[in-house]
Amino acid sequence: MFDALQAFLSGFLYDWLAVLITLVIQAVAVILPIMLAVAWLTYAERKVIGYMQVRMGPNRVGPGGWLQPIADALKLMTKEVIFPNQSNKFLFIVAPVLSIAPAVAVWAVIPFSPEVVVSDINAGILYVLAVSSILVYGTIIAGWASNSKYAFLGALRGSAQKISYEIAMGFALVTVLMIAGSMNLQEIVEGQQGGIWHWYLLPLLPMFVVYFLSGLAETNRTPFDIVEGEAEIVAGFHVEYSGMTFGVFMLAEYAMMILISFMTAIMFLGGWLSPFEGIPLLETLFAWVPAFGWLAFKVSFLLFVFLWLRATFPRYRYDQLMRLGWKVLIPVTIVWVFVVGAMQYFKVGPWFN
Amino acid sequence: MTFEQFIFYLLGAMAVISGLMVITVKNPVKAALWLVLAFISTAGVWIMAQAEFLGLVLILVYVGAVMVLFLFVVMMLDINLAQMKEGFTKYLPLGAIAAIATFAMMYMVLGPAHFGLEVTGNPVQHPADYSNTKAIAVPLYTTHAYAFVLAAVLLLVGIVAAIALTLRRRAPKEVLYQDINKQNRTSAKDRLTMVKMEAVVEKPVASKEEEGK
C-alpha cells in the first residue's frame, strides 16, 4: 500500500521528497494509534486500580468517565511550564524530548500482524534493545537540568536501575534469538507456529519472568518505581516539571509499557498466532479471530498484569532492587543461556520444532 | 540526489558538527551530550554502509552504557571551566600544528590514493536478507576463537581489578550495612504478636438538637 503511494508521489515530486512523505505518513499511522492507546491506558489504570481498592475510579467526564484522558490532556496542555531558578533551560526542555523520541522510534520494527510492519529489518531485536537504551538520557538530563536535589537523586537511582536491568533484559533476548535463530521479529513469531505448546513461553519460562520483571524496572513501574519514590524523594526526576513537559514523560512511560508488552507477546507468547493451532475443534471455532486480535488480546493481558502488580505490591528498597537485578536475575539468565546452548547443541527437547 | 545520499550527508554533517561542539562547548555535561549525538550519527552512517550490527552495537554499548557512566562522573564534578580554559590561546598555535600534522599523516595513509573508489572498487551490495550479524559471528567464534576468549578474560580481569580497587568496607559502627540473609530469614512470627482485646463500644453521641433543649 505504501509502495503504491510512494510510486504515485514520485511521479510528480523529487524522489527523496516522495520517500520522506511516505515515511512520515507511515510514522503517523503507527504513532497516532499508540498515543491514543496510551491515553486510554491511563484511564484503564485508574479504573483497574480503583476497582481493586473498592473505589469507583474516574467517572465524571463523559459516560462512565470514558472522556477522562481527553480532559487530562487538555489540562496538561493548558498549564504553565515553570522553569526552576538557575536550571539549564535548554536541557530542561530537551529532556522530555529525549525520553519520548526513543519510545516512539522503537515502534518502527514492531510487527502488528504478518507483514504489517513499518520496517522489516533483520536485526529487529537488537534495534529495539539499542533504541530503548537511549531512553535513560531523558531521566538523567531531566534530573540534572532541574537544579534540584530530589530530581538529581531520582535521576541517579533511575539511571543506575535502568542500566542494571538492561543487562538481564539483553540476556533474556539472547536466549530467544538462540532458539529462533533469527533477530527478525517476524521470523521469531513464525518460529512459534503450532499451538500453545510451541511458544517460547515453555522452554524459556524463567526468561519470560526475567524479561517481564526487567521490563517493569525499565519502565519505572511499581514495585520498581524508586525513580519517583514519592515517599522518599517527592516525585524523583520529574519533580520540577509541570504542564505538558510532565505529560510528555508520562506519555513516554506508558508508550514503553505498551512496547514491553508487545515485545513479551511477540517473543514468548507467539505474537499474533492463535493458541489453538492444531487442536481439532477449537481451531475452527476461533478461526474468525484476526491475527492482530490475538496479539492485541495478549498485549492487553500483559498490560493488565502491569496494573495488577501496581495495585498489589509495595515499593522495593533501593539496595534490594539492585540485589535482585545483579544477584538474582543476571545469574539466572546466564545459566539459562548455557542451558539453551547445550540443548541446542545436543538437540535435546521436544520443544524446538 | 537520492534519499540515501540525503540521509548520508545529513548524518555526516551531524557527526562533524557534534564532534566540533564536543571540544568547543563550555559546559562539560553538554559536551558529553554532543558526544552522544556524534555516536548516534556515526552509527547511522555505519548502518547506511550495511554494517547494521556494528551500528546498533555502537548505540547499545557506547550510547546506552559507556556515555551514561561518563555523564554520571561529569555531573558530579564541580569543574570551574574558566580555570581549565586558561592558556587556551597560548597553546593554540602548538595545538593547531599538532592537529594539522596528524591530519596530514592520516590523509597520506588513509587518503584516496590508497582507499579511493579506483583502488577498492565499488562496495559489494548485499541482498536484503544478508545477515551481517552472522558474517561477523562465524569468523569470530571459529578462526579467531582464541583471541576472542583472550579478550573476554582481559575484560574480566578489568572488572575484578576495578571492583577490588574501589570496594572499601568500613567498620560496622561507622556505616550501617544491610544483612540481606538475616533480613530474608525473618518471619512474621518474630515481629508480629497478636493481642486479644475487648472491643470498645462507644456510646452514641447525643445529637445537637437534644443538647439545645
CSV table of N, CA, C and O in Angstrom, one decimal, chain A residues 15-17 19-20 23 88 90-91 98 121-123 126-127 129-131 133-134 136-137 140-141 144 152 155-157 159-160 163 166 181 183 317 319-320 323, chain B residues 1-3 6 27 29-30 33 36 40 52-53 56-57 59-60 62-65 67-69 71-72 75-76 128-134 178 180-181 183-184:
chain,number,residue,atom,x,y,z
A,15,ASP,N,12.4,12.4,-5.9
A,15,ASP,CA,12.4,11.1,-5.3
A,15,ASP,C,12.5,11.1,-3.8
A,15,ASP,O,11.8,10.4,-3.1
A,16,TRP,N,13.5,11.9,-3.3
A,16,TRP,CA,13.7,11.9,-1.8
A,16,TRP,C,12.5,12.4,-1.1
A,16,TRP,O,12.2,12.0,0.0
A,17,LEU,N,11.9,13.4,-1.7
A,17,LEU,CA,10.7,14.0,-1.1
A,17,LEU,C,9.6,13.0,-1.0
A,17,LEU,O,8.9,12.9,0.0
A,19,VAL,N,9.9,9.7,-0.8
A,19,VAL,CA,10.2,8.8,0.2
A,19,VAL,C,10.0,9.4,1.6
A,19,VAL,O,9.4,8.8,2.5
A,20,LEU,N,10.3,10.7,1.7
A,20,LEU,CA,10.2,11.3,3.0
A,20,LEU,C,8.7,11.4,3.4
A,20,LEU,O,8.3,11.1,4.5
A,23,LEU,N,7.4,8.1,4.4
A,23,LEU,CA,7.8,7.7,5.7
A,23,LEU,C,7.0,8.4,6.8
A,23,LEU,O,6.7,7.8,7.8
A,88,ASN,N,19.0,24.7,33.8
A,88,ASN,CA,19.6,24.8,32.5
A,88,ASN,C,18.4,24.7,31.5
A,88,ASN,O,17.9,23.6,31.3
A,90,PHE,N,17.8,25.0,28.3
A,90,PHE,CA,17.8,24.2,27.1
A,90,PHE,C,17.7,22.7,27.4
A,90,PHE,O,16.8,22.0,26.8
A,91,LEU,N,18.5,22.2,28.3
A,91,LEU,CA,18.4,20.8,28.6
A,91,LEU,C,17.1,20.4,29.3
A,91,LEU,O,16.6,19.3,29.2
A,98,LEU,N,14.0,13.8,24.7
A,98,LEU,CA,14.9,12.7,24.7
A,98,LEU,C,14.2,11.4,25.2
A,98,LEU,O,14.6,10.3,24.9
A,121,ILE,N,13.4,-5.1,9.4
A,121,ILE,CA,14.9,-5.2,9.4
A,121,ILE,C,15.3,-6.5,10.0
A,121,ILE,O,14.6,-7.1,10.8
A,122,ASN,N,16.5,-7.1,9.6
A,122,ASN,CA,16.8,-8.4,10.1
A,122,ASN,C,17.5,-8.3,11.4
A,122,ASN,O,17.9,-9.4,12.0
A,123,ALA,N,17.7,-7.2,12.0
A,123,ALA,CA,18.3,-7.1,13.3
A,123,ALA,C,17.3,-6.4,14.3
A,123,ALA,O,17.6,-5.6,15.1
A,126,LEU,N,17.8,-6.4,18.1
A,126,LEU,CA,19.0,-5.5,18.5
A,126,LEU,C,18.6,-4.0,18.4
A,126,LEU,O,19.0,-3.2,19.3
A,127,TYR,N,17.8,-3.7,17.4
A,127,TYR,CA,17.3,-2.3,17.2
A,127,TYR,C,16.5,-1.9,18.4
A,127,TYR,O,16.7,-0.8,19.0
A,129,LEU,N,16.5,-3.1,21.4
A,129,LEU,CA,17.4,-3.0,22.6
A,129,LEU,C,18.2,-1.7,22.5
A,129,LEU,O,18.3,-1.0,23.5
A,130,ALA,N,18.8,-1.4,21.4
A,130,ALA,CA,19.6,-0.2,21.2
A,130,ALA,C,18.8,1.0,21.4
A,130,ALA,O,19.2,1.9,22.2
A,131,VAL,N,17.7,1.1,20.8
A,131,VAL,CA,16.9,2.4,20.9
A,131,VAL,C,16.4,2.6,22.3
A,131,VAL,O,16.4,3.7,22.8
A,133,SER,N,17.7,1.7,24.9
A,133,SER,CA,18.8,2.1,25.8
A,133,SER,C,19.1,3.6,25.8
A,133,SER,O,19.7,4.1,26.7
A,134,ILE,N,18.6,4.3,24.8
A,134,ILE,CA,18.8,5.7,24.7
A,134,ILE,C,17.8,6.4,25.7
A,134,ILE,O,18.1,7.5,26.2
A,136,VAL,N,17.4,6.2,28.7
A,136,VAL,CA,17.9,6.6,30.1
A,136,VAL,C,18.3,8.1,30.1
A,136,VAL,O,18.3,8.7,31.1
A,137,TYR,N,18.7,8.6,28.9
A,137,TYR,CA,19.1,10.0,28.9
A,137,TYR,C,18.1,11.0,29.3
A,137,TYR,O,18.3,12.0,29.9
A,140,ILE,N,18.2,11.1,33.1
A,140,ILE,CA,19.4,11.7,33.7
A,140,ILE,C,19.4,13.2,33.4
A,140,ILE,O,19.6,14.0,34.3
A,141,ILE,N,19.1,13.6,32.2
A,141,ILE,CA,19.1,15.0,31.8
A,141,ILE,C,18.1,15.8,32.6
A,141,ILE,O,18.3,16.9,33.1
A,144,TRP,N,19.3,16.3,36.1
A,144,TRP,CA,20.4,17.3,36.3
A,144,TRP,C,20.0,18.7,35.9
A,144,TRP,O,20.4,19.6,36.6
A,152,PHE,N,17.7,15.2,41.2
A,152,PHE,CA,19.0,14.6,40.8
A,152,PHE,C,19.2,13.2,41.4
A,152,PHE,O,19.7,12.3,40.8
A,155,ALA,N,17.2,10.9,39.5
A,155,ALA,CA,17.8,10.6,38.2
A,155,ALA,C,19.0,9.6,38.3
A,155,ALA,O,19.1,8.6,37.5
A,156,LEU,N,19.8,9.8,39.4
A,156,LEU,CA,20.9,8.8,39.6
A,156,LEU,C,20.4,7.4,39.9
A,156,LEU,O,20.9,6.5,39.3
A,157,ARG,N,19.4,7.3,40.8
A,157,ARG,CA,18.9,6.0,41.1
A,157,ARG,C,18.3,5.4,39.8
A,157,ARG,O,18.5,4.2,39.5
A,159,SER,N,18.8,6.0,36.6
A,159,SER,CA,19.7,5.5,35.5
A,159,SER,C,20.5,4.3,35.9
A,159,SER,O,20.7,3.4,35.1
A,160,ALA,N,20.9,4.2,37.2
A,160,ALA,CA,21.6,3.0,37.6
A,160,ALA,C,20.7,1.8,37.5
A,160,ALA,O,21.1,0.8,37.0
A,163,ILE,N,20.2,0.8,33.7
A,163,ILE,CA,21.4,0.2,33.1
A,163,ILE,C,21.5,-1.2,33.6
A,163,ILE,O,21.8,-2.2,32.9
A,166,GLU,N,18.9,-3.5,32.1
A,166,GLU,CA,19.1,-3.7,30.7
A,166,GLU,C,19.9,-5.0,30.4
A,166,GLU,O,19.7,-5.7,29.4
A,181,GLY,N,16.9,-18.5,16.1
A,181,GLY,CA,17.9,-18.5,15.1
A,181,GLY,C,17.8,-17.3,14.2
A,181,GLY,O,18.3,-17.3,13.1
A,183,MET,N,17.1,-12.7,14.4
A,183,MET,CA,16.8,-11.5,15.1
A,183,MET,C,15.7,-10.7,14.6
A,183,MET,O,15.3,-9.6,15.0
A,317,ARG,N,13.0,-1.6,48.3
A,317,ARG,CA,14.0,-0.7,48.8
A,317,ARG,C,15.2,-0.7,47.8
A,317,ARG,O,15.3,-1.7,47.0
A,319,ASP,N,18.5,-1.0,47.7
A,319,ASP,CA,19.5,-2.0,47.7
A,319,ASP,C,19.0,-3.4,47.4
A,319,ASP,O,19.6,-4.2,46.7
A,320,GLN,N,17.7,-3.6,47.8
A,320,GLN,CA,17.0,-4.8,47.4
A,320,GLN,C,16.8,-4.9,45.9
A,320,GLN,O,17.0,-6.0,45.3
A,323,ARG,N,20.0,-5.7,44.3
A,323,ARG,CA,20.4,-7.1,44.6
A,323,ARG,C,19.6,-8.0,43.7
A,323,ARG,O,20.2,-8.9,43.1
B,1,MET,N,19.7,14.0,-6.4
B,1,MET,CA,20.1,13.4,-5.1
B,1,MET,C,19.1,12.4,-4.6
B,1,MET,O,17.9,12.7,-4.5
B,2,THR,N,19.5,11.2,-4.4
B,2,THR,CA,18.6,10.2,-3.9
B,2,THR,C,18.4,10.4,-2.4
B,2,THR,O,19.1,11.1,-1.7
B,3,PHE,N,17.4,9.6,-1.9
B,3,PHE,CA,17.1,9.8,-0.5
B,3,PHE,C,18.2,9.3,0.4
B,3,PHE,O,18.6,9.9,1.4
B,6,PHE,N,20.9,11.9,0.6
B,6,PHE,CA,20.4,12.9,1.5
B,6,PHE,C,20.6,12.6,3.0
B,6,PHE,O,21.2,13.3,3.8
B,27,ASN,N,30.0,23.9,28.7
B,27,ASN,CA,29.5,23.1,29.8
B,27,ASN,C,29.9,21.6,29.5
B,27,ASN,O,29.6,21.1,28.5
B,29,VAL,N,28.7,18.9,30.7
B,29,VAL,CA,27.6,17.9,30.5
B,29,VAL,C,27.1,18.0,29.1
B,29,VAL,O,26.8,17.0,28.4
B,30,LYS,N,27.0,19.3,28.6
B,30,LYS,CA,26.6,19.5,27.2
B,30,LYS,C,27.6,18.8,26.2
B,30,LYS,O,27.2,18.2,25.2
B,33,LEU,N,26.9,15.3,26.0
B,33,LEU,CA,25.7,15.0,25.2
B,33,LEU,C,26.0,15.2,23.7
B,33,LEU,O,25.4,14.4,22.9
B,36,VAL,N,27.4,12.1,22.6
B,36,VAL,CA,26.4,11.0,22.3
B,36,VAL,C,25.8,11.2,20.9
B,36,VAL,O,25.6,10.2,20.2
B,40,ILE,N,25.6,8.6,17.8
B,40,ILE,CA,24.4,8.2,17.2
B,40,ILE,C,24.5,8.4,15.6
B,40,ILE,O,24.1,7.6,14.8
B,52,GLU,N,24.8,-3.0,9.9
B,52,GLU,CA,23.8,-2.6,10.9
B,52,GLU,C,24.1,-3.2,12.2
B,52,GLU,O,23.8,-2.6,13.2
B,53,PHE,N,24.8,-4.4,12.3
B,53,PHE,CA,25.1,-5.0,13.6
B,53,PHE,C,26.1,-4.0,14.3
B,53,PHE,O,25.8,-3.7,15.5
B,56,LEU,N,24.3,-0.8,15.5
B,56,LEU,CA,23.4,-0.9,16.6
B,56,LEU,C,24.1,-1.2,17.9
B,56,LEU,O,23.8,-0.7,19.0
B,57,VAL,N,25.2,-2.0,17.8
B,57,VAL,CA,26.0,-2.3,19.0
B,57,VAL,C,26.7,-1.0,19.4
B,57,VAL,O,26.9,-0.8,20.7
B,59,ILE,N,25.5,1.9,19.4
B,59,ILE,CA,24.5,2.7,20.2
B,59,ILE,C,24.3,2.0,21.5
B,59,ILE,O,24.3,2.6,22.6
B,60,LEU,N,24.1,0.6,21.4
B,60,LEU,CA,23.8,-0.1,22.6
B,60,LEU,C,24.9,0.0,23.7
B,60,LEU,O,24.7,0.3,24.9
B,62,TYR,N,28.0,2.1,23.5
B,62,TYR,CA,28.6,3.4,23.9
B,62,TYR,C,27.6,4.4,24.3
B,62,TYR,O,27.7,5.1,25.3
B,63,VAL,N,26.4,4.5,23.6
B,63,VAL,CA,25.4,5.4,24.0
B,63,VAL,C,24.7,4.9,25.2
B,63,VAL,O,24.4,5.7,26.2
B,64,GLY,N,24.3,3.6,25.2
B,64,GLY,CA,23.4,3.1,26.3
B,64,GLY,C,24.2,2.9,27.6
B,64,GLY,O,23.5,2.9,28.6
B,65,ALA,N,25.5,2.7,27.5
B,65,ALA,CA,26.1,2.3,28.8
B,65,ALA,C,27.3,3.2,29.1
B,65,ALA,O,27.4,3.9,30.1
B,67,MET,N,28.5,6.1,27.8
B,67,MET,CA,28.3,7.5,28.0
B,67,MET,C,27.4,7.9,29.2
B,67,MET,O,27.6,9.0,29.7
B,68,VAL,N,26.6,6.9,29.6
B,68,VAL,CA,25.8,7.2,30.8
B,68,VAL,C,26.7,7.3,32.0
B,68,VAL,O,26.6,8.2,32.8
B,69,LEU,N,27.7,6.4,32.1
B,69,LEU,CA,28.7,6.4,33.2
B,69,LEU,C,29.5,7.7,33.1
B,69,LEU,O,29.8,8.4,34.1
B,71,LEU,N,28.5,10.6,31.9
B,71,LEU,CA,27.7,11.7,32.3
B,71,LEU,C,27.6,11.7,33.8
B,71,LEU,O,27.6,12.7,34.5
B,72,PHE,N,27.5,10.5,34.4
B,72,PHE,CA,27.4,10.4,35.9
B,72,PHE,C,28.6,11.1,36.5
B,72,PHE,O,28.5,12.0,37.4
B,75,MET,N,28.6,14.9,35.8
B,75,MET,CA,27.6,15.7,36.5
B,75,MET,C,28.0,15.9,38.0
B,75,MET,O,27.6,16.9,38.6
B,76,MET,N,28.7,14.9,38.5
B,76,MET,CA,29.0,15.0,39.9
B,76,MET,C,30.2,16.0,40.2
B,76,MET,O,30.4,16.5,41.3
B,128,ALA,N,18.9,-8.1,0.6
B,128,ALA,CA,18.2,-7.6,1.9
B,128,ALA,C,18.3,-8.7,3.0
B,128,ALA,O,18.3,-8.3,4.1
B,129,ASP,N,18.3,-10.0,2.6
B,129,ASP,CA,18.2,-11.0,3.6
B,129,ASP,C,19.6,-11.4,4.1
B,129,ASP,O,19.8,-12.4,4.8
B,130,TYR,N,20.7,-10.6,3.7
B,130,TYR,CA,22.0,-10.9,4.1
B,130,TYR,C,22.2,-10.6,5.6
B,130,TYR,O,21.9,-9.5,6.0
B,131,SER,N,22.7,-11.6,6.4
B,131,SER,CA,22.8,-11.3,7.8
B,131,SER,C,24.2,-11.0,8.2
B,131,SER,O,25.1,-11.8,8.2
B,132,ASN,N,24.4,-9.7,8.5
B,132,ASN,CA,25.6,-9.1,8.8
B,132,ASN,C,26.1,-9.7,10.2
B,132,ASN,O,27.3,-9.9,10.4
B,133,THR,N,25.2,-10.0,11.1
B,133,THR,CA,25.5,-10.5,12.4
B,133,THR,C,26.2,-11.8,12.2
B,133,THR,O,27.2,-12.1,12.9
B,134,LYS,N,25.6,-12.7,11.3
B,134,LYS,CA,26.2,-14.0,11.1
B,134,LYS,C,27.6,-13.9,10.5
B,134,LYS,O,28.5,-14.6,10.9
B,178,GLN,N,23.5,-3.6,55.4
B,178,GLN,CA,22.3,-4.4,55.4
B,178,GLN,C,22.7,-5.9,55.3
B,178,GLN,O,23.6,-6.2,54.5
B,180,ILE,N,21.4,-9.0,54.2
B,180,ILE,CA,20.2,-9.4,53.4
B,180,ILE,C,19.8,-10.8,53.8
B,180,ILE,O,18.6,-11.1,54.0
B,181,ASN,N,20.7,-11.7,54.1
B,181,ASN,CA,20.4,-13.1,54.5
B,181,ASN,C,19.5,-13.1,55.8
B,181,ASN,O,18.6,-13.8,55.9
B,183,GLN,N,17.8,-10.6,56.9
B,183,GLN,CA,16.5,-10.0,56.6
B,183,GLN,C,15.6,-11.0,55.9
B,183,GLN,O,14.4,-11.0,56.2
B,184,ASN,N,16.2,-11.8,55.1
B,184,ASN,CA,15.3,-12.8,54.4
B,184,ASN,C,14.8,-13.9,55.4
B,184,ASN,O,13.8,-14.5,55.1
